[in-house]
mmCIF file of C-alpha atoms in Angstrom:
data_model
loop_
_atom_site.group_PDB
_atom_site.id
_atom_site.type_symbol
_atom_site.label_atom_id
_atom_site.label_comp_id
_atom_site.label_asym_id
_atom_site.label_seq_id
_atom_site.Cartn_x
_atom_site.Cartn_y
_atom_site.Cartn_z
ATOM 1 C CA UNK T 1 -22.237 48.651 -121.030
ATOM 2 C CA UNK T 2 -19.612 51.466 -119.613
ATOM 3 C CA UNK T 3 -16.652 51.598 -121.683
ATOM 4 C CA UNK T 4 -13.840 53.388 -120.577
ATOM 5 C CA UNK T 5 -10.424 54.411 -122.961
ATOM 6 C CA UNK T 6 -7.698 56.291 -121.314
ATOM 7 C CA UNK T 7 -5.541 58.552 -123.308
ATOM 8 C CA UNK T 8 -2.759 61.498 -123.017
ATOM 9 C CA UNK T 9 0.011 59.247 -121.191
ATOM 10 C CA UNK T 10 3.089 59.876 -122.510
ATOM 11 C CA UNK T 11 7.207 60.522 -122.015
ATOM 12 C CA UNK T 12 7.724 63.798 -120.028
ATOM 13 C CA UNK T 13 10.568 65.192 -118.600
ATOM 14 C CA UNK T 14 10.645 65.644 -114.454
ATOM 15 C CA UNK T 15 8.605 69.079 -113.221
ATOM 16 C CA UNK T 16 6.641 68.566 -116.642
ATOM 17 C CA UNK T 17 2.849 68.182 -117.095
ATOM 18 C CA UNK T 18 0.339 66.123 -118.551
ATOM 19 C CA UNK T 19 -3.358 65.569 -118.682
ATOM 20 C CA UNK T 20 -4.740 62.202 -118.931
ATOM 21 C CA UNK T 21 -8.467 62.020 -119.951
ATOM 22 C CA UNK T 22 -11.065 58.894 -119.393
ATOM 23 C CA UNK T 23 -13.714 58.813 -122.383
ATOM 24 C CA UNK T 24 -16.836 56.710 -121.374
ATOM 25 C CA UNK T 25 -19.234 54.991 -123.906
ATOM 26 C CA UNK T 26 -22.717 53.935 -122.812
ATOM 27 C CA UNK T 27 -23.349 56.048 -120.266
ATOM 28 C CA UNK T 28 -22.558 59.404 -118.586
ATOM 29 C CA UNK T 29 -20.110 59.460 -115.912
ATOM 30 C CA UNK T 30 -22.268 61.785 -114.166
ATOM 31 C CA UNK T 31 -23.970 58.571 -112.198
ATOM 32 C CA UNK T 32 -20.613 57.208 -111.538
ATOM 33 C CA UNK T 33 -17.836 57.206 -108.898
ATOM 34 C CA UNK T 34 -14.570 57.227 -111.365
ATOM 35 C CA UNK T 35 -10.946 56.939 -110.004
ATOM 36 C CA UNK T 36 -7.540 56.718 -111.140
ATOM 37 C CA UNK T 37 -5.370 54.234 -110.314
ATOM 38 C CA UNK T 38 -1.803 53.451 -111.097
ATOM 39 C CA UNK T 39 0.496 50.809 -111.073
ATOM 40 C CA UNK T 40 4.594 50.853 -111.465
ATOM 41 C CA UNK T 41 6.618 47.798 -112.414
ATOM 42 C CA UNK T 42 6.838 45.381 -109.736
ATOM 43 C CA UNK T 43 4.351 47.496 -107.686
ATOM 44 C CA UNK T 44 1.102 47.057 -106.459
ATOM 45 C CA UNK T 45 -1.830 48.770 -108.109
ATOM 46 C CA UNK T 46 -2.507 51.967 -106.079
ATOM 47 C CA UNK T 47 -5.377 54.725 -105.757
ATOM 48 C CA UNK T 48 -4.328 58.099 -107.022
ATOM 49 C CA UNK T 49 -7.406 60.372 -106.654
ATOM 50 C CA UNK T 50 -11.294 59.867 -106.744
ATOM 51 C CA UNK T 51 -14.297 61.851 -107.563
ATOM 52 C CA UNK T 52 -17.836 60.796 -106.450
ATOM 53 C CA UNK T 53 -21.383 61.515 -108.033
ATOM 54 C CA UNK T 54 -21.555 64.404 -105.803
ATOM 55 C CA UNK T 55 -18.094 65.867 -106.656
ATOM 56 C CA UNK T 56 -16.408 64.999 -103.361
ATOM 57 C CA UNK T 57 -12.962 63.904 -104.068
ATOM 58 C CA UNK T 58 -9.686 62.184 -102.076
ATOM 59 C CA UNK T 59 -6.657 62.406 -103.237
ATOM 60 C CA UNK T 60 -3.599 60.341 -102.269
ATOM 61 C CA UNK T 61 -0.988 62.340 -99.893
ATOM 62 C CA UNK T 62 1.679 61.095 -102.600
ATOM 63 C CA UNK T 63 0.171 63.578 -105.392
ATOM 64 C CA UNK T 64 -1.569 65.737 -103.330
ATOM 65 C CA UNK T 65 -0.927 69.545 -104.382
ATOM 66 C CA UNK T 66 0.326 67.642 -108.108
ATOM 67 C CA UNK T 67 -2.596 65.982 -109.348
ATOM 68 C CA UNK T 68 -6.071 67.125 -110.068
ATOM 69 C CA UNK T 69 -9.222 64.721 -110.811
ATOM 70 C CA UNK T 70 -11.999 66.398 -112.614
ATOM 71 C CA UNK T 71 -15.335 65.379 -114.489
ATOM 72 C CA UNK T 72 -17.496 66.408 -117.103
ATOM 73 C CA UNK T 73 -20.755 64.229 -118.720
ATOM 74 C CA UNK T 74 -18.453 61.667 -120.544
ATOM 75 C CA UNK T 75 -14.861 62.439 -119.621
ATOM 76 C CA UNK T 76 -13.052 62.015 -116.369
ATOM 77 C CA UNK T 77 -9.341 64.095 -116.272
ATOM 78 C CA UNK T 78 -6.399 63.696 -114.269
ATOM 79 C CA UNK T 79 -4.592 66.738 -114.404
ATOM 80 C CA UNK T 80 -0.636 65.820 -113.313
ATOM 81 C CA UNK T 81 1.750 68.642 -112.579
ATOM 82 C CA UNK T 82 5.348 68.821 -111.374
ATOM 83 C CA UNK T 83 5.562 65.601 -112.422
ATOM 84 C CA UNK T 84 8.379 62.917 -110.672
ATOM 85 C CA UNK T 85 10.202 59.709 -111.683
ATOM 86 C CA UNK T 86 8.069 58.003 -109.064
ATOM 87 C CA UNK T 87 5.072 58.690 -110.768
ATOM 88 C CA UNK T 88 5.944 56.854 -114.049
ATOM 89 C CA UNK T 89 3.278 53.894 -113.944
ATOM 90 C CA UNK T 90 0.445 52.631 -116.399
ATOM 91 C CA UNK T 91 -2.679 54.728 -115.181
ATOM 92 C CA UNK T 92 -5.976 53.304 -115.429
ATOM 93 C CA UNK T 93 -9.414 54.719 -115.056
ATOM 94 C CA UNK T 94 -12.024 53.004 -113.104
ATOM 95 C CA UNK T 95 -15.880 53.561 -112.547
ATOM 96 C CA UNK T 96 -19.075 52.062 -110.190
ATOM 97 C CA UNK T 97 -22.198 52.826 -109.933
ATOM 98 C CA UNK T 98 -24.256 53.231 -107.190
ATOM 99 C CA UNK T 99 -21.305 52.116 -105.471
ATOM 100 C CA UNK T 100 -18.242 52.729 -104.279
ATOM 101 C CA UNK T 101 -18.850 56.445 -102.768
ATOM 102 C CA UNK T 102 -15.648 58.278 -102.664
ATOM 103 C CA UNK T 103 -14.994 60.796 -99.815
ATOM 104 C CA UNK T 104 -12.426 62.710 -97.991
ATOM 105 C CA UNK T 105 -12.173 59.944 -95.517
ATOM 106 C CA UNK T 106 -12.727 57.016 -97.736
ATOM 107 C CA UNK T 107 -10.839 56.214 -101.044
ATOM 108 C CA UNK T 108 -12.547 52.718 -102.794
ATOM 109 C CA UNK T 109 -9.821 50.015 -103.440
ATOM 110 C CA UNK T 110 -9.602 48.843 -107.028
ATOM 111 C CA UNK T 111 -11.819 45.581 -106.708
ATOM 112 C CA UNK T 112 -14.729 47.958 -105.667
ATOM 113 C CA UNK T 113 -15.249 49.004 -109.336
ATOM 114 C CA UNK T 114 -17.556 47.430 -112.005
ATOM 115 C CA UNK T 115 -15.773 49.145 -114.759
ATOM 116 C CA UNK T 116 -12.051 50.071 -115.897
ATOM 117 C CA UNK T 117 -10.255 50.881 -119.044
ATOM 118 C CA UNK T 118 -6.943 49.270 -120.571
ATOM 119 C CA UNK T 119 -4.582 52.005 -119.330
ATOM 120 C CA UNK T 120 -2.034 54.739 -120.562
ATOM 121 C CA UNK T 121 1.480 54.676 -120.023
ATOM 122 C CA UNK T 122 3.130 57.767 -118.311
ATOM 123 C CA UNK T 123 6.703 57.658 -117.973
ATOM 124 C CA UNK T 124 8.649 60.729 -116.339
ATOM 125 C CA UNK T 125 12.324 60.848 -116.784
ATOM 126 C CA UNK T 126 14.739 62.679 -114.968
#
């Protein structure tokens, strides 16, 4: 059973940066498609960025150019730069294998993944 634990959230001023980590136990993330989702109060969960087993990525337009997803053997990261108040949300790490797949043309929905963490709060003050 793959366990995911997110960390790295916190309170930051607008324009600042944070790096979120998703540490996996019970398996290596190299065999998984990994994604970051976020959910703000009163809003639906939305995809932020995903990375496939082959390394292909897809990033939401709202954060493109500011957020970058990456992955090592047991940890996935979300580097967040130039943060805005609209980025305030709980951020979740999700993983699935062998599906779903992530590509430039397809961002899997959150219910397509098999494993998820408890989330980490990111608050951006303006």
